[in-house]
CSV table of C-alpha atoms and ligand atoms in Angstrom, one decimal:
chain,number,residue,atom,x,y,z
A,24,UNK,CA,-10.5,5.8,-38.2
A,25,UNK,CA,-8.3,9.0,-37.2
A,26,UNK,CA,-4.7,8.8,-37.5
A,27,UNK,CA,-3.9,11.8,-35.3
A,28,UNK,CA,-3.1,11.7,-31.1
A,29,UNK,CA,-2.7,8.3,-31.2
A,30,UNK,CA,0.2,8.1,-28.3
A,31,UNK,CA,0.4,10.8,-25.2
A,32,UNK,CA,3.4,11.0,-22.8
A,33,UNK,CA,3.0,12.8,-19.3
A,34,UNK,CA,5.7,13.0,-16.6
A,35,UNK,CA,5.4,15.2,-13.3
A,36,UNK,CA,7.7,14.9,-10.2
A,37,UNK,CA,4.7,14.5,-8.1
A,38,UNK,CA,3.8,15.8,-5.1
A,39,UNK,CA,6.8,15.1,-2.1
A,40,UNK,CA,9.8,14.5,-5.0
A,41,UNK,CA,12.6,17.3,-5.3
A,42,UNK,CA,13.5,16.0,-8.5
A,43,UNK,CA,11.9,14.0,-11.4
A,44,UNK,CA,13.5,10.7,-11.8
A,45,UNK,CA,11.6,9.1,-14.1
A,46,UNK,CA,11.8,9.6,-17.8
A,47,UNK,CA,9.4,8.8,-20.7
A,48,UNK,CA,9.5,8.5,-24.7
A,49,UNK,CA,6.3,8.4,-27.0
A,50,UNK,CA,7.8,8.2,-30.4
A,51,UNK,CA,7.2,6.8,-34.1
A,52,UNK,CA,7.3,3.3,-33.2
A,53,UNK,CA,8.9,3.1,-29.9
A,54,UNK,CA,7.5,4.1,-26.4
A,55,UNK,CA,9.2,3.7,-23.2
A,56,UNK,CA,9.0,4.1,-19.7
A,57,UNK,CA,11.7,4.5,-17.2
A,58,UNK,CA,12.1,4.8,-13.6
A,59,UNK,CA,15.8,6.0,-12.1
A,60,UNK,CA,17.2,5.4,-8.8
A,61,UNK,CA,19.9,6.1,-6.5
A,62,UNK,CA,20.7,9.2,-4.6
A,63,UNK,CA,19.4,12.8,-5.1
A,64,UNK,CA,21.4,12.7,-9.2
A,65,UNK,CA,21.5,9.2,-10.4
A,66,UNK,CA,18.0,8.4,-10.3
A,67,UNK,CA,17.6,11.1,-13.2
A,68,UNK,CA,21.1,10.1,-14.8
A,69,UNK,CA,19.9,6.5,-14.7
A,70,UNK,CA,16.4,6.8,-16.3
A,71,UNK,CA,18.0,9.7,-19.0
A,72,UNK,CA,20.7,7.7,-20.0
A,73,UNK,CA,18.6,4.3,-20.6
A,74,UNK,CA,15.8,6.2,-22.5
A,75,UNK,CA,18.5,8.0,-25.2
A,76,UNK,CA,20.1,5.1,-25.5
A,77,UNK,CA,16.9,2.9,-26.2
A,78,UNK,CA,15.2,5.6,-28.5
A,79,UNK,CA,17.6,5.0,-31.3
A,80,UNK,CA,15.5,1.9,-32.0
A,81,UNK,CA,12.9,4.0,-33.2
A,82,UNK,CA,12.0,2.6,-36.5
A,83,UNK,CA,10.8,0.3,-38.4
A,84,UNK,CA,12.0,-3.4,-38.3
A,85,UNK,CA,10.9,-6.0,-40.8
A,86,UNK,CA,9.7,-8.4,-38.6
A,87,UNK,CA,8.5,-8.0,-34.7
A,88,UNK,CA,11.3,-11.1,-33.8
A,89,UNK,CA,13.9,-8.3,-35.3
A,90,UNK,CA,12.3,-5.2,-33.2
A,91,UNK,CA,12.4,-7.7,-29.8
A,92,UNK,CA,16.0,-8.4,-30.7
A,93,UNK,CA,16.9,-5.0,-31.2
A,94,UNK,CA,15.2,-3.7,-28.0
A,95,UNK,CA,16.6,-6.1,-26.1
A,96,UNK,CA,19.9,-4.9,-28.0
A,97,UNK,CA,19.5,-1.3,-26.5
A,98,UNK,CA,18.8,-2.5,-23.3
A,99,UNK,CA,21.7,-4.5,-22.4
A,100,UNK,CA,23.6,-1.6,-24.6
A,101,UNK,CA,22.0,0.8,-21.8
A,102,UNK,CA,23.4,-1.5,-18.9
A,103,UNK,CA,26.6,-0.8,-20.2
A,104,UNK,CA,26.4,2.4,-21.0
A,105,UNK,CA,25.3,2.7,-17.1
A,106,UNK,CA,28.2,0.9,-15.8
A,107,UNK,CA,30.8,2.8,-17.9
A,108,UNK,CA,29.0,6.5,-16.7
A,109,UNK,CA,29.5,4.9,-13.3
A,110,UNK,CA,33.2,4.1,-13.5
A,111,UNK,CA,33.7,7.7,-14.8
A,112,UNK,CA,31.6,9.8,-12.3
A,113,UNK,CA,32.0,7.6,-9.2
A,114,UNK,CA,29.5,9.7,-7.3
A,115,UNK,CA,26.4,7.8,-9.9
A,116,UNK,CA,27.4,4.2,-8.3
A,117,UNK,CA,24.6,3.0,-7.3
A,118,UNK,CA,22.3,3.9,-9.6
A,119,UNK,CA,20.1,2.3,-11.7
A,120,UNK,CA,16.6,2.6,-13.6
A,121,UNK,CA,13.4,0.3,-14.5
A,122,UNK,CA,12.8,-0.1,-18.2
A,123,UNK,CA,9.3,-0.8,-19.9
A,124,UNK,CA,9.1,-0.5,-23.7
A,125,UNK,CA,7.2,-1.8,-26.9
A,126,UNK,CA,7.8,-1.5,-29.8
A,127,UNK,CA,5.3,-1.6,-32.5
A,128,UNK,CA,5.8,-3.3,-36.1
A,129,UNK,CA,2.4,-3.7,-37.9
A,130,UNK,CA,0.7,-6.3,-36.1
A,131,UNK,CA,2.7,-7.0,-33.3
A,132,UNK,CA,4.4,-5.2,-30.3
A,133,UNK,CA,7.7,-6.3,-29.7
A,134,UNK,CA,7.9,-5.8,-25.7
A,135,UNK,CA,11.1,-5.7,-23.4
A,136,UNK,CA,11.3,-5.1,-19.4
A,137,UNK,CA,13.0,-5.1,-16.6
A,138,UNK,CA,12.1,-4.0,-12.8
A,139,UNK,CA,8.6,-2.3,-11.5
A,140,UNK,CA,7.9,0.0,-14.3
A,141,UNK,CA,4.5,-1.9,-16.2
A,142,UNK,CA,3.0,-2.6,-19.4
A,143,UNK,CA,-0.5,-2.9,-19.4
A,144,UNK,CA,-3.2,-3.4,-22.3
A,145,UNK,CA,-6.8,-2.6,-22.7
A,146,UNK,CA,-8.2,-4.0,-25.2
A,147,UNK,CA,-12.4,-5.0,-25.7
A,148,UNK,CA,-13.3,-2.9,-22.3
A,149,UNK,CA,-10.5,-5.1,-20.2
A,150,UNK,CA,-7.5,-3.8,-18.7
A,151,UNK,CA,-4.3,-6.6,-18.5
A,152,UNK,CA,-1.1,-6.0,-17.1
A,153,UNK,CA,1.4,-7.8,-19.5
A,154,UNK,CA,4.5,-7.3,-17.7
A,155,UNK,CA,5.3,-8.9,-14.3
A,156,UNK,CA,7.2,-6.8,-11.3
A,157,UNK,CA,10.6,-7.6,-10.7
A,158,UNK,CA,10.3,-7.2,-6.8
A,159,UNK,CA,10.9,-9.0,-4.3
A,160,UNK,CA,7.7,-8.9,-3.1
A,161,UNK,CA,6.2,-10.0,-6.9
A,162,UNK,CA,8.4,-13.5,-5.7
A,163,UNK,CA,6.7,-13.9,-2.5
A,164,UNK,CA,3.3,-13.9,-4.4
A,165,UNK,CA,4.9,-16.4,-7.3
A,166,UNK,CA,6.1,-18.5,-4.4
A,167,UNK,CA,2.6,-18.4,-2.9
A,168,UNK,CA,3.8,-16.9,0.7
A,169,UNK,CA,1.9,-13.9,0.5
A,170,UNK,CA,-1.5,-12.8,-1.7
A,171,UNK,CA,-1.7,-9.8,-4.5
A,172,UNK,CA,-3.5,-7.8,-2.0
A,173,UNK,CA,-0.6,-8.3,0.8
A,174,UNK,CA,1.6,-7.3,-1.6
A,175,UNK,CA,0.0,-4.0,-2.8
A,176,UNK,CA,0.9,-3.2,1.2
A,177,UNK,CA,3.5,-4.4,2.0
A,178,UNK,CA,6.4,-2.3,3.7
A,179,UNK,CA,9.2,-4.1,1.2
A,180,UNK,CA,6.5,-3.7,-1.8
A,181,UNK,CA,9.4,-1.0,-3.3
A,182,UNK,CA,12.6,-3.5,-3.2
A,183,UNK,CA,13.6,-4.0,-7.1
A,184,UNK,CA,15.2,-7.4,-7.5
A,185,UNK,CA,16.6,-6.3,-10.9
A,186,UNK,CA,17.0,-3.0,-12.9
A,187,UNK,CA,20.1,-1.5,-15.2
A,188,UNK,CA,22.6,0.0,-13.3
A,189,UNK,CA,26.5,-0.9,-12.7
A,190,UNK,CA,25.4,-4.1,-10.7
A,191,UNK,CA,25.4,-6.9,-13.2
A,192,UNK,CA,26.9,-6.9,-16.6
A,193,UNK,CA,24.7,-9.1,-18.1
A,194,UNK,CA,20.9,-8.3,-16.4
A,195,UNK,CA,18.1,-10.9,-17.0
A,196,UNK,CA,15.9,-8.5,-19.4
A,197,UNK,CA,11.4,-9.8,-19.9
A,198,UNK,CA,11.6,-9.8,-23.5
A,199,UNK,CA,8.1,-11.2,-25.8
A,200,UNK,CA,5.9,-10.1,-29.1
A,201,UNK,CA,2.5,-9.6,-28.6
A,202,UNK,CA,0.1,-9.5,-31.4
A,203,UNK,CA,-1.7,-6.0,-31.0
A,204,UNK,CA,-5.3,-4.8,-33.3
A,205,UNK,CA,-6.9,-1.7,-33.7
A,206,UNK,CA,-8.5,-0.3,-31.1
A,207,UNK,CA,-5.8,-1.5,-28.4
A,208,UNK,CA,-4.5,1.0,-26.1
A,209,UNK,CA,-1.3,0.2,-24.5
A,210,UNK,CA,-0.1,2.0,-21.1
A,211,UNK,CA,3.1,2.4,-19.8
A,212,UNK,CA,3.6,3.7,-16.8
A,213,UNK,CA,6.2,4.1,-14.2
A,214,UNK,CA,5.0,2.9,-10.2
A,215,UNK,CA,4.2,6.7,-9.3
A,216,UNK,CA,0.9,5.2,-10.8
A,217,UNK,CA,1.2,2.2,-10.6
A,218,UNK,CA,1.0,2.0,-7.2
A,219,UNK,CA,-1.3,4.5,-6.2
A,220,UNK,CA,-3.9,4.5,-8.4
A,221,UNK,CA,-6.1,1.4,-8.6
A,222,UNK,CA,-6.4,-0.8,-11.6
A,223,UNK,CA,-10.4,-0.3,-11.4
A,224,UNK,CA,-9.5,3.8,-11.8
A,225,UNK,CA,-7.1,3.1,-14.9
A,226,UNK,CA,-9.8,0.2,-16.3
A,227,UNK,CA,-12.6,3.5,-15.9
A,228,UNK,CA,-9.8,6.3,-17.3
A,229,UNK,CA,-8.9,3.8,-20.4
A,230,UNK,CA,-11.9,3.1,-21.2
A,231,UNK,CA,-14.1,6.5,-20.8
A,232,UNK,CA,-11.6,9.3,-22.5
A,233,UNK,CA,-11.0,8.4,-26.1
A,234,UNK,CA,-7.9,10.8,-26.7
A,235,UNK,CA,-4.9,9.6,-25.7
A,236,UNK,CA,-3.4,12.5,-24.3
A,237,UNK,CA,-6.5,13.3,-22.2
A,238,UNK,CA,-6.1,10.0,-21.0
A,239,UNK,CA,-2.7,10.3,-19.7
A,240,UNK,CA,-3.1,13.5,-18.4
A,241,UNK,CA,-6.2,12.0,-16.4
A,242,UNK,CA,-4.3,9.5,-15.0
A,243,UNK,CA,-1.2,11.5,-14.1
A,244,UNK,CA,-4.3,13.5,-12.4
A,245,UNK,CA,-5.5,10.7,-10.4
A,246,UNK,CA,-2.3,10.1,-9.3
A,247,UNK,CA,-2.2,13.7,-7.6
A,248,UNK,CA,-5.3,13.2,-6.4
A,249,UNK,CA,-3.7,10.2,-4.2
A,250,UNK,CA,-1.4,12.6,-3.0
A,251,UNK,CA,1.4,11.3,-5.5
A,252,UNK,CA,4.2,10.6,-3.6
A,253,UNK,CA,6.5,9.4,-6.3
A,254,UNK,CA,7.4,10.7,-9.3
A,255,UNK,CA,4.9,9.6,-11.7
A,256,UNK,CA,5.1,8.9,-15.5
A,257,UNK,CA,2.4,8.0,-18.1
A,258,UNK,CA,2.8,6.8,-21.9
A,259,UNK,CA,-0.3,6.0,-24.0
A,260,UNK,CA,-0.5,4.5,-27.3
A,261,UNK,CA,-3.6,3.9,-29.0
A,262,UNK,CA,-3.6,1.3,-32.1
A,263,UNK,CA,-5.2,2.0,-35.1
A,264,UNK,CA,-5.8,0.0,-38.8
A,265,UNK,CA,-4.6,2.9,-41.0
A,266,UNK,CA,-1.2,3.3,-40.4
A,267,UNK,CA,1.5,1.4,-38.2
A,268,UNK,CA,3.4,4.1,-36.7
A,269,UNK,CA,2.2,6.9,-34.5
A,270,UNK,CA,1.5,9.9,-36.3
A,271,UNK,CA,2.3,12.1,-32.7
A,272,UNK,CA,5.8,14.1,-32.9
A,273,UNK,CA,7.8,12.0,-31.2
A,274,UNK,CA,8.2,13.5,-27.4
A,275,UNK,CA,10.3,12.6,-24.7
A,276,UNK,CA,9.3,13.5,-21.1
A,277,UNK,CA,10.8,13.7,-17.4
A,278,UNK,CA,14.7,13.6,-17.0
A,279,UNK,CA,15.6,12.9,-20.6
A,280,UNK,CA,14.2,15.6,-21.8
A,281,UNK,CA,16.6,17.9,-20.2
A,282,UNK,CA,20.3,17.6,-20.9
A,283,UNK,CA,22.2,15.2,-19.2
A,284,UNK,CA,24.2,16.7,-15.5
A,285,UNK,CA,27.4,15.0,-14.0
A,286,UNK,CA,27.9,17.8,-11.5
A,287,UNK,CA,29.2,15.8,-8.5
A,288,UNK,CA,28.1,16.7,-5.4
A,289,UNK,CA,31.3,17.1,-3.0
A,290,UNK,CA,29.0,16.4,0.4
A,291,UNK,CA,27.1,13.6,-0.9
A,292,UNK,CA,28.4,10.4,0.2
A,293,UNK,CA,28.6,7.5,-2.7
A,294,UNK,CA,25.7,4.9,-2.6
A,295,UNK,CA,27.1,1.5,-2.2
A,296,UNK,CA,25.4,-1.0,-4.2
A,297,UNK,CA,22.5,-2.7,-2.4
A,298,UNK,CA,20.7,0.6,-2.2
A,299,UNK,CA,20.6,0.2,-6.4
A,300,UNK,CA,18.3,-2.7,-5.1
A,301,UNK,CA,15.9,0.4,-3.1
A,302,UNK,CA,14.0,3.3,-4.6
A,303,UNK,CA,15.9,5.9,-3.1
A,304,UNK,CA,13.5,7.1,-0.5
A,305,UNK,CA,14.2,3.7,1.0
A,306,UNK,CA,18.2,3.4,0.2
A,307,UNK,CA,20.4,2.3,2.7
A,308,UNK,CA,23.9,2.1,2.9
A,309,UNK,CA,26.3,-0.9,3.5
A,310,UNK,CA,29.7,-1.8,2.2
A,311,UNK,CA,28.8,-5.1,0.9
A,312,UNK,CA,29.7,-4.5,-2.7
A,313,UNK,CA,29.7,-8.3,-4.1
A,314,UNK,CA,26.3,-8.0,-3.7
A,315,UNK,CA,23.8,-10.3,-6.6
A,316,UNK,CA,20.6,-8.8,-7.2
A,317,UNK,CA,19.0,-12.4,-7.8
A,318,UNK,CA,20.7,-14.6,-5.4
A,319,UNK,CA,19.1,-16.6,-3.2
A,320,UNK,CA,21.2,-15.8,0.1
A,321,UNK,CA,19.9,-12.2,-0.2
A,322,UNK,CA,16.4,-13.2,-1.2
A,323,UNK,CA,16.5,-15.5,2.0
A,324,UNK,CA,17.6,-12.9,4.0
A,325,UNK,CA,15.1,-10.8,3.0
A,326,UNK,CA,12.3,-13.5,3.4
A,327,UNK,CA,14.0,-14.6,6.8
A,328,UNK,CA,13.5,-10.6,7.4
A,329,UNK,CA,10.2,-10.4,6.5
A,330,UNK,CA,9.5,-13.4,9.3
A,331,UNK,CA,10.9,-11.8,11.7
A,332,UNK,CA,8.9,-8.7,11.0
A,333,UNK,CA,5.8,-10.5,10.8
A,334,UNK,CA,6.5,-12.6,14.1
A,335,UNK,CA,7.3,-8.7,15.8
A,336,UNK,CA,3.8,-7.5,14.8
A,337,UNK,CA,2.2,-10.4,15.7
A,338,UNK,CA,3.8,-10.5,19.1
A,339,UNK,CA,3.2,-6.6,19.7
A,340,UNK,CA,-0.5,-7.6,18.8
A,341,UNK,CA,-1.0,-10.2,21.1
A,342,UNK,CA,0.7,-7.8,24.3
A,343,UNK,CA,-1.5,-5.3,23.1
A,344,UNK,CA,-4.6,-7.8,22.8
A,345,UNK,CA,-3.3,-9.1,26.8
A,346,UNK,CA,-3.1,-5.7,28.1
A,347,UNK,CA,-6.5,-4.5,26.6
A,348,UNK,CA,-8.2,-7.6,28.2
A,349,UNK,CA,-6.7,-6.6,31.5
A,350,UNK,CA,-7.9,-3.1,31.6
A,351,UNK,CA,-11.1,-4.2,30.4
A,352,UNK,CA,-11.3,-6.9,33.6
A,353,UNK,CA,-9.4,-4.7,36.2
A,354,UNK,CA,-12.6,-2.2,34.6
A,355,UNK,CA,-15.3,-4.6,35.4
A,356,UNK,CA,-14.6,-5.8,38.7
A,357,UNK,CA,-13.4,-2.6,40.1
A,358,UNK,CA,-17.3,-1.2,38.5
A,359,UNK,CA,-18.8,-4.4,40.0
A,360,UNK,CA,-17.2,-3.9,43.6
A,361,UNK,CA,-18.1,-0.4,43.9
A,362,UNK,CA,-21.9,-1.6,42.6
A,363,UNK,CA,-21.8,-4.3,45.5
A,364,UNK,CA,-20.7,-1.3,48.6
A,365,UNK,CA,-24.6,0.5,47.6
A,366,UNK,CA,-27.3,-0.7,49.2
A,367,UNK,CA,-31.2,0.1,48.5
A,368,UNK,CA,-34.3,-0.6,49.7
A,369,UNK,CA,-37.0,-2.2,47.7
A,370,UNK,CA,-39.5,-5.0,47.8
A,371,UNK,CA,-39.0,-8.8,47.7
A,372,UNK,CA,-41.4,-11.6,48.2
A,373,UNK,CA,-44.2,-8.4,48.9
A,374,UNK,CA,-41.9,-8.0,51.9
A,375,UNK,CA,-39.8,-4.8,52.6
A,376,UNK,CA,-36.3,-5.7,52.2
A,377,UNK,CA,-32.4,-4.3,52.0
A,378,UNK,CA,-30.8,-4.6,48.3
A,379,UNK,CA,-26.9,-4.6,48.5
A,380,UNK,CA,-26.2,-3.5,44.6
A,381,UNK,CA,-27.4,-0.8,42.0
A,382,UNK,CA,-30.9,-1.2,40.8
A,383,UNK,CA,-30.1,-1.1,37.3
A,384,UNK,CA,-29.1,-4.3,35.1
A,385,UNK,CA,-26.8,-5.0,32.4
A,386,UNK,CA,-28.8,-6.9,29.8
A,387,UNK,CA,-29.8,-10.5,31.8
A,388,UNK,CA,-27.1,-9.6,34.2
A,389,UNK,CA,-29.1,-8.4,37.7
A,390,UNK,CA,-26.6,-5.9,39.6
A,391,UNK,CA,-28.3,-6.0,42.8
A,392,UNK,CA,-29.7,-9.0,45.0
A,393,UNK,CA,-31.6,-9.2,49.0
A,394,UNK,CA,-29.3,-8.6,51.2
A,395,UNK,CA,-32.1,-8.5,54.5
A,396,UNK,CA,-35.3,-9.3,53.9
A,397,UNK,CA,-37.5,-8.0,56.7
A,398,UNK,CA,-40.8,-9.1,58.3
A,399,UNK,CA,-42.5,-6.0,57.0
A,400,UNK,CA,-45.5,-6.5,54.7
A,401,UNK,CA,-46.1,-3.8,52.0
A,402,UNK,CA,-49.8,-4.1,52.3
A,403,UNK,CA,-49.0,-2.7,56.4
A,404,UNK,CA,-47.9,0.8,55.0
A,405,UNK,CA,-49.3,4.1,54.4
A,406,UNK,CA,-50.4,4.4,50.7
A,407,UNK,CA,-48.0,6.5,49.6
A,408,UNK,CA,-45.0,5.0,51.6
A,409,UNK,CA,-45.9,1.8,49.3
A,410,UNK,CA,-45.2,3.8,45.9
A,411,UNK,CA,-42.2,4.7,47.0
A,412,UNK,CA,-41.2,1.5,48.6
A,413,UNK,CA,-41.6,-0.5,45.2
A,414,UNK,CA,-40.1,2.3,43.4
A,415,UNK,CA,-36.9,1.6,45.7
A,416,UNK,CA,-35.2,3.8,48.0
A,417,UNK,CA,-31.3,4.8,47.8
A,418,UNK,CA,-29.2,4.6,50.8
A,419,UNK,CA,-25.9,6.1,51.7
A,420,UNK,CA,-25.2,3.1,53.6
A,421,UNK,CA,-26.2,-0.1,54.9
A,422,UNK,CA,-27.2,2.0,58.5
A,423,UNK,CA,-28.7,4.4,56.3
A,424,UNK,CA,-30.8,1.3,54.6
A,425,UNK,CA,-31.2,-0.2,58.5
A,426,UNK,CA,-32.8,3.3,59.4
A,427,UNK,CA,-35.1,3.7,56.4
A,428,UNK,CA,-36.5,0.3,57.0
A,429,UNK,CA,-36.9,1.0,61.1
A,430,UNK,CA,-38.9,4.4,60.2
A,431,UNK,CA,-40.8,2.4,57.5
A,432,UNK,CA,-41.1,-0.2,60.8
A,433,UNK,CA,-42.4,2.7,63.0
A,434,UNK,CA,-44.9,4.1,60.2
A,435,UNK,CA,-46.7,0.7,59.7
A,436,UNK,CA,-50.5,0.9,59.7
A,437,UNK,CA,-51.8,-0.9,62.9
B,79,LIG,CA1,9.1,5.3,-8.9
């Protein structure tokens, strides 16, 4: 089995971004994804400081137990380092970043995460996700109040309920080891995919373009395609039985590959710390600054929020529904009164008689019944006057009806 292009990384700032915030790292061992936040600078700060930090694990550990401890090591390590960039450059607070990464020792993967970045696996034509969002709308689904498909549309779908940043010294960190076998292709990726490109479209890319950085650039493409409004970051590791490391350069990608900026901007007002909580698109700005990313006040709040949302639409439907059926009766009786002012003449019984209606029907529904019938027989009129009779005659009027009948009266056959 080749040893070569086994792992691929692939960062672009996407289609609507100003800036890439995301930052990647396909090494030896290690790979790693990571997704900054917070205000036009700390987003890239965030992501670039967690990835430099978390790429000195880059080696080989004796056992995977050792790798997982070390990873989770650099990622708590990060967290600090985060806080202690914040309380130097005050302009950063509020930042944070997502962190996805594996690490590989023989065998095994040695796997730690934290927010909305993912870790999937494709292994014997299946594609798994392995990590679990840390969002708060991930919760409702483990709760049961809403479904997977809700979620993938739901307006809060974006709202991290834990990241590193300067919010919580000690952050609850996914850690696990995985066995992993050749021919498994792990994907990291940041939600710039994630959440635009369908698992069926990654399942298809996996599992039709063997090279891994054809792969990643594929799915960085399909991204695009969907417009990609996020910044969007792709690492790719294919496992082989010849070797345990990646024989790829190791390459970093996104914010961390350029060199780190603390320029503070003077105009740019400081991001208070729920908006660490929001991708920055979504930030918002309040002065609460005890604020707990897991406690269950705010996660109430936001459920009670999410109610009330719900309840809104629902109500907004149901006037909408109410004034649609009222148009659609004020519509039918107006057309039906303005049917029931025509008049016609026709035949009933063989007689001659005066409609009041329109001649045609809706479907079983007549539109027109007798509104005179008169004495006159069909069989007493002129051939031709007969035709026309049954074929019905319009009238302006009900005197214009009265006068087509009293000519028809006058033209009877003795
Ligand atoms: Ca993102």
């Amino acid at each position: 089995m080749a040893t070569t292009g086994k792992s691929a990384a692939v960062s672009h700032v996407g289609k609507i971004r100003s800036n890439n915030q995301d930052s990647g790292y396909a090494g030896q061992y290690l790979f790693v994804v990571a997704d900054g936040m917070g205000g036009h600078a700390g987003g890239d700060v965030a992501s670039a400081i967690a990835v430099k930090r978390i790429t000195e694990t880059d080696r080989l550990y004796t056992s995977a137990n050792d790798a997982e401890f070390a990873l989770q090591a650099a990622l708590l390590a990060a967290n600090s380092l985060l806080a202690e960039t914040v309380f130097e450059h005050g302009e950063l607070t509020g930042m944070g970043t997502t962190v996805s990464a594996i690490l590989r020792v023989g065998d095994h993967v040695a796997l730690a995460h934290i927010g909305d970045s993912r870790v999937y696996l494709y292994r014997d034509g299946e594609l798994k996700q392995i990590t679990s969002d840390h969002t708060f709308v991930q919760r409702l689904v483990d709760s049961g109040r809403i479904t997977p498909e809700e979620a993938a549309v739901h307006p809060r779908r974006s709202v991290l309920m834990r990241v590193l940043g300067d919010v919580d010294a000690s952050p609850e960190i996914d850690t696990t080891v995985l066995e992993t076998k050749p021919g498994d292709r792990w994907l990291l990726c940041s939600d710039g995919l994630s959440s635009y490109v369908s698992e069926d479209k990654l399942l298809n890319t996996l599992s039709t373009v063997p090279a891994a950085q054809a792969a990643a650039d594929r799915l960085v493409k399909e991204s695009l395609d969907q417009g990609a409004p996020d910044n969007v970051t792709v690492v790719l590791v294919d496992i082989d039985d010849s070797d345990d490391s990646s024989t790829t350069p190791p390459l970093t990608v996104g914010s961390a590959a350029s060199p780190l900026v603390f320029e503070a901007d003077s105009v740019r007002r400081p991001l208070r710390l729920p908006s660490l909580l929001l991708h920055p698109l979504k930030a918002t700005q309040t002065d609460d600054s005890h604020f707990e990313p897991e406690s269950d006040e705010y996660l109430n709040a936001l459920i009670a929020e999410d109610r009330r949302r719900a309840l809104r639409r629902r109500i907004w439907w149901l006037v909408f529904i109410a004034i649609a059926v009222a148009a659609i009766t004020a519509a039918v009786i107006l057309g039906y009164q303005y049917t029931q002012r025509q008049y016609f003449v026709g035949v009933s019984d063989g007689r001659v008689a005066i409609f009041q209606g329109v001649q045609q029907d809706i479907g079983p529904i007549s539109l027109s019944h007798v509104y005179k019938q008169t004495t006159i027989d069909l069989d007493d009129l002129p051939l031709y006057q007969r035709d026309t009779v049954t074929a019905t005659i319009n009238a302006d009027s009900l005197a214009d009806a009265q006068r087509i009948v009293d000519q028809l009266s006058d033209d009877r056959q003795p």
